[in-house]
C-alpha positions as YAML, in Angstrom:
chain: A
units: angstrom
residues:
- id: 1
  name: MET
  ca: [14.71, 30.07, 23.34]
- id: 2
  name: SER
  ca: [12.28, 27.31, 24.39]
- id: 3
  name: SER
  ca: [10.01, 25.66, 21.81]
- id: 4
  name: GLY
  ca: [7.18, 25.48, 24.38]
- id: 5
  name: ARG
  ca: [6.88, 21.72, 24.32]
- id: 6
  name: SER
  ca: [7.72, 19.01, 26.78]
- id: 7
  name: PRO
  ca: [10.79, 16.86, 26.23]
- id: 8
  name: ALA
  ca: [10.21, 13.61, 24.36]
- id: 9
  name: PRO
  ca: [9.96, 10.56, 26.62]
- id: 10
  name: TRP
  ca: [12.30, 7.65, 25.93]
- id: 11
  name: HIS
  ca: [9.46, 5.56, 24.51]
- id: 12
  name: LEU
  ca: [8.42, 8.01, 21.77]
- id: 13
  name: PRO
  ca: [11.14, 6.99, 19.29]
- id: 14
  name: VAL
  ca: [10.46, 3.33, 20.13]
- id: 15
  name: VAL
  ca: [6.72, 3.64, 19.46]
- id: 16
  name: GLY
  ca: [7.43, 5.75, 16.37]
- id: 17
  name: ALA
  ca: [9.85, 3.14, 15.02]
- id: 18
  name: VAL
  ca: [7.35, 0.35, 15.70]
- id: 19
  name: ALA
  ca: [4.66, 2.38, 13.89]
- id: 20
  name: LEU
  ca: [6.98, 2.81, 10.90]
- id: 21
  name: LEU
  ca: [7.92, -0.86, 10.82]
- id: 22
  name: TRP
  ca: [4.37, -2.18, 11.34]
- id: 23
  name: ASN
  ca: [2.77, 0.14, 8.81]
- id: 24
  name: GLY
  ca: [5.72, -0.09, 6.44]
- id: 25
  name: LEU
  ca: [5.18, -3.84, 6.21]
- id: 26
  name: GLY
  ca: [1.50, -3.15, 5.59]
- id: 27
  name: CYS
  ca: [2.43, -0.71, 2.81]
- id: 28
  name: LEU
  ca: [4.74, -3.31, 1.26]
- id: 29
  name: ASP
  ca: [1.96, -5.91, 1.34]
- id: 30
  name: TYR
  ca: [-0.55, -3.46, -0.11]
- id: 31
  name: ALA
  ca: [1.77, -2.29, -2.90]
- id: 32
  name: MET
  ca: [2.88, -5.79, -3.85]
- id: 33
  name: THR
  ca: [-0.70, -7.03, -3.86]
- id: 34
  name: GLN
  ca: [-1.72, -4.18, -6.16]
- id: 35
  name: VAL
  ca: [1.26, -4.60, -8.48]
- id: 36
  name: GLN
  ca: [1.75, -8.37, -8.56]
- id: 37
  name: GLY
  ca: [-1.74, -9.53, -7.57]
- id: 38
  name: ASP
  ca: [-2.12, -13.29, -7.49]
- id: 39
  name: ALA
  ca: [1.63, -13.87, -7.81]
- id: 40
  name: TRP
  ca: [2.21, -12.00, -4.52]
- id: 41
  name: LEU
  ca: [-0.75, -13.64, -2.79]
- id: 42
  name: ALA
  ca: [0.45, -17.10, -3.86]
- id: 43
  name: ASN
  ca: [3.48, -16.60, -1.59]
- id: 44
  name: MET
  ca: [1.07, -16.82, 1.36]
- id: 45
  name: ASP
  ca: [-0.37, -20.16, 0.22]
- id: 46
  name: PRO
  ca: [-4.01, -19.00, 0.26]
- id: 47
  name: THR
  ca: [-6.98, -21.32, 0.08]
- id: 48
  name: GLU
  ca: [-9.40, -21.14, -2.84]
- id: 49
  name: LEU
  ca: [-11.90, -19.43, -0.54]
- id: 50
  name: GLN
  ca: [-9.34, -16.78, 0.41]
- id: 51
  name: MET
  ca: [-8.48, -16.09, -3.23]
- id: 52
  name: ALA
  ca: [-12.18, -15.86, -4.13]
- id: 53
  name: TYR
  ca: [-12.73, -13.50, -1.20]
- id: 54
  name: PHE
  ca: [-9.86, -11.27, -2.29]
- id: 55
  name: HIS
  ca: [-11.07, -11.16, -5.91]
- id: 56
  name: ALA
  ca: [-14.59, -10.27, -4.75]
- id: 57
  name: MET
  ca: [-13.48, -7.31, -2.63]
- id: 58
  name: PRO
  ca: [-15.01, -4.08, -3.93]
- id: 59
  name: ALA
  ca: [-12.77, -1.15, -4.88]
- id: 60
  name: TRP
  ca: [-13.70, 0.83, -1.75]
- id: 61
  name: THR
  ca: [-12.17, -1.89, 0.45]
- id: 62
  name: HIS
  ca: [-8.87, -1.53, -1.39]
- id: 63
  name: GLY
  ca: [-9.15, 2.22, -0.78]
- id: 64
  name: ALA
  ca: [-9.79, 1.60, 2.92]
- id: 65
  name: TRP
  ca: [-6.77, -0.71, 3.03]
- id: 66
  name: ALA
  ca: [-4.61, 1.99, 1.41]
- id: 67
  name: ILE
  ca: [-5.84, 4.59, 3.91]
- id: 68
  name: LEU
  ca: [-5.10, 2.18, 6.77]
- id: 69
  name: VAL
  ca: [-1.50, 1.39, 5.88]
- id: 70
  name: TRP
  ca: [-0.33, 4.62, 4.20]
- id: 71
  name: GLY
  ca: [-2.07, 6.71, 6.86]
- id: 72
  name: GLY
  ca: [-0.41, 4.63, 9.57]
- id: 73
  name: LEU
  ca: [2.99, 5.10, 7.95]
- id: 74
  name: LEU
  ca: [2.47, 8.87, 7.73]
- id: 75
  name: GLY
  ca: [1.26, 8.89, 11.35]
- id: 76
  name: GLY
  ca: [4.48, 7.16, 12.41]
- id: 77
  name: VAL
  ca: [6.59, 9.74, 10.57]
- id: 78
  name: LEU
  ca: [4.60, 12.59, 12.14]
- id: 79
  name: LEU
  ca: [4.96, 11.01, 15.58]
- id: 80
  name: LEU
  ca: [8.74, 10.82, 15.18]
- id: 81
  name: LEU
  ca: [8.75, 14.44, 14.03]
- id: 82
  name: ARG
  ca: [6.65, 15.27, 17.11]
- id: 83
  name: ARG
  ca: [3.86, 16.84, 15.07]
- id: 84
  name: SER
  ca: [0.36, 17.07, 16.48]
- id: 85
  name: TRP
  ca: [-1.03, 16.00, 13.10]
- id: 86
  name: ALA
  ca: [-0.01, 12.44, 14.07]
- id: 87
  name: THR
  ca: [-3.22, 12.05, 16.07]
- id: 88
  name: PRO
  ca: [-5.77, 12.85, 13.33]
- id: 89
  name: VAL
  ca: [-3.72, 10.91, 10.76]
- id: 90
  name: PHE
  ca: [-3.73, 7.84, 13.03]
- id: 91
  name: VAL
  ca: [-7.51, 8.34, 13.49]
- id: 92
  name: VAL
  ca: [-8.01, 8.32, 9.71]
- id: 93
  name: SER
  ca: [-5.83, 5.19, 9.51]
- id: 94
  name: PHE
  ca: [-8.02, 3.55, 12.17]
- id: 95
  name: LEU
  ca: [-11.12, 4.48, 10.15]
- id: 96
  name: GLY
  ca: [-9.55, 2.68, 7.18]
- id: 97
  name: TRP
  ca: [-9.20, -0.41, 9.35]
- id: 98
  name: LEU
  ca: [-12.78, -0.01, 10.60]
- id: 99
  name: ALA
  ca: [-14.18, 0.15, 7.06]
- id: 100
  name: GLY
  ca: [-12.30, -3.03, 6.13]
- id: 101
  name: ALA
  ca: [-13.42, -4.75, 9.32]
- id: 102
  name: ILE
  ca: [-17.06, -3.86, 8.68]
- id: 103
  name: TYR
  ca: [-16.75, -5.39, 5.22]
- id: 104
  name: ALA
  ca: [-14.99, -8.52, 6.51]
- id: 105
  name: ILE
  ca: [-17.30, -9.09, 9.47]
- id: 106
  name: GLY
  ca: [-20.67, -7.82, 8.33]
- id: 107
  name: LEU
  ca: [-20.81, -7.44, 4.56]
- id: 108
  name: SER
  ca: [-19.00, -10.53, 3.30]
- id: 109
  name: ASN
  ca: [-17.76, -13.98, 4.20]
- id: 110
  name: GLY
  ca: [-14.45, -12.52, 5.38]
- id: 111
  name: MET
  ca: [-14.45, -14.26, 8.74]
- id: 112
  name: GLN
  ca: [-15.01, -17.63, 7.07]
- id: 113
  name: ALA
  ca: [-12.35, -16.89, 4.45]
- id: 114
  name: MET
  ca: [-9.82, -15.92, 7.12]
- id: 115
  name: GLY
  ca: [-10.37, -19.18, 8.93]
- id: 116
  name: PRO
  ca: [-8.17, -19.50, 12.00]
- id: 117
  name: TRP
  ca: [-6.46, -16.19, 11.13]
- id: 118
  name: TRP
  ca: [-9.51, -14.02, 11.90]
- id: 119
  name: PRO
  ca: [-8.10, -12.86, 15.30]
- id: 120
  name: MET
  ca: [-5.41, -11.04, 13.30]
- id: 121
  name: LEU
  ca: [-8.12, -8.65, 12.08]
- id: 122
  name: ILE
  ca: [-8.92, -7.75, 15.69]
- id: 123
  name: ALA
  ca: [-5.23, -7.48, 16.59]
- id: 124
  name: LYS
  ca: [-4.66, -5.03, 13.72]
- id: 125
  name: GLY
  ca: [-7.52, -2.87, 15.00]
- id: 126
  name: ALA
  ca: [-6.11, -2.94, 18.51]
- id: 127
  name: ILE
  ca: [-2.69, -1.86, 17.24]
- id: 128
  name: CYS
  ca: [-4.29, 0.99, 15.26]
- id: 129
  name: ALA
  ca: [-6.23, 2.06, 18.35]
- id: 130
  name: PHE
  ca: [-3.02, 1.99, 20.40]
- id: 131
  name: PHE
  ca: [-1.30, 4.37, 17.95]
- id: 132
  name: VAL
  ca: [-4.29, 6.74, 18.13]
- id: 133
  name: TRP
  ca: [-4.24, 6.64, 21.94]
- id: 134
  name: TYR
  ca: [-0.48, 7.08, 22.13]
- id: 135
  name: ALA
  ca: [-0.39, 10.08, 19.79]
- id: 136
  name: TRP
  ca: [-3.36, 11.65, 21.58]
- id: 137
  name: THR
  ca: [-1.63, 11.13, 24.95]
- id: 138
  name: MET
  ca: [1.63, 12.66, 23.71]
- id: 139
  name: GLY
  ca: [-0.33, 15.61, 22.35]
- id: 140
  name: ARG
  ca: [-2.10, 16.14, 25.68]
- id: 141
  name: LYS
  ca: [1.24, 16.03, 27.49]
- id: 142
  name: GLY
  ca: [2.64, 18.73, 25.22]
- id: 143
  name: VAL
  ca: [5.19, 16.46, 23.53]
- id: 144
  name: LEU
  ca: [3.75, 17.05, 20.06]
- id: 145
  name: ARG
  ca: [3.47, 20.49, 18.49]
...
């Protein structure tokens, strides 16, 4: 009996694996930052401005960061399982990124603190947007159920 869905294209497991790896690394960074704090951050050789910026971040930005990375990881799992819930979960993950970006760009000195690394903020948003688009496209093509 047919499941009523289209066969998975060759790139779905590749994109799903990339989503797991990318967001898994984000989850590792988030968890280690929350557990080890300054000891973990010291591994990245931050400037004094970067450490001050991190310490000044309000609690809601840490929540947004958690939503970004853990939502992205869950979205990757759902994509690999071919579940249509991948799309809204990736959207929520993107909203976590957006909240953090609004704080970094408009509500704080985040761009100054990031220094030459500020384009990474934009790249992270683009990657989140790609996962949203990809899951939405796979849903429209009947690959996700």
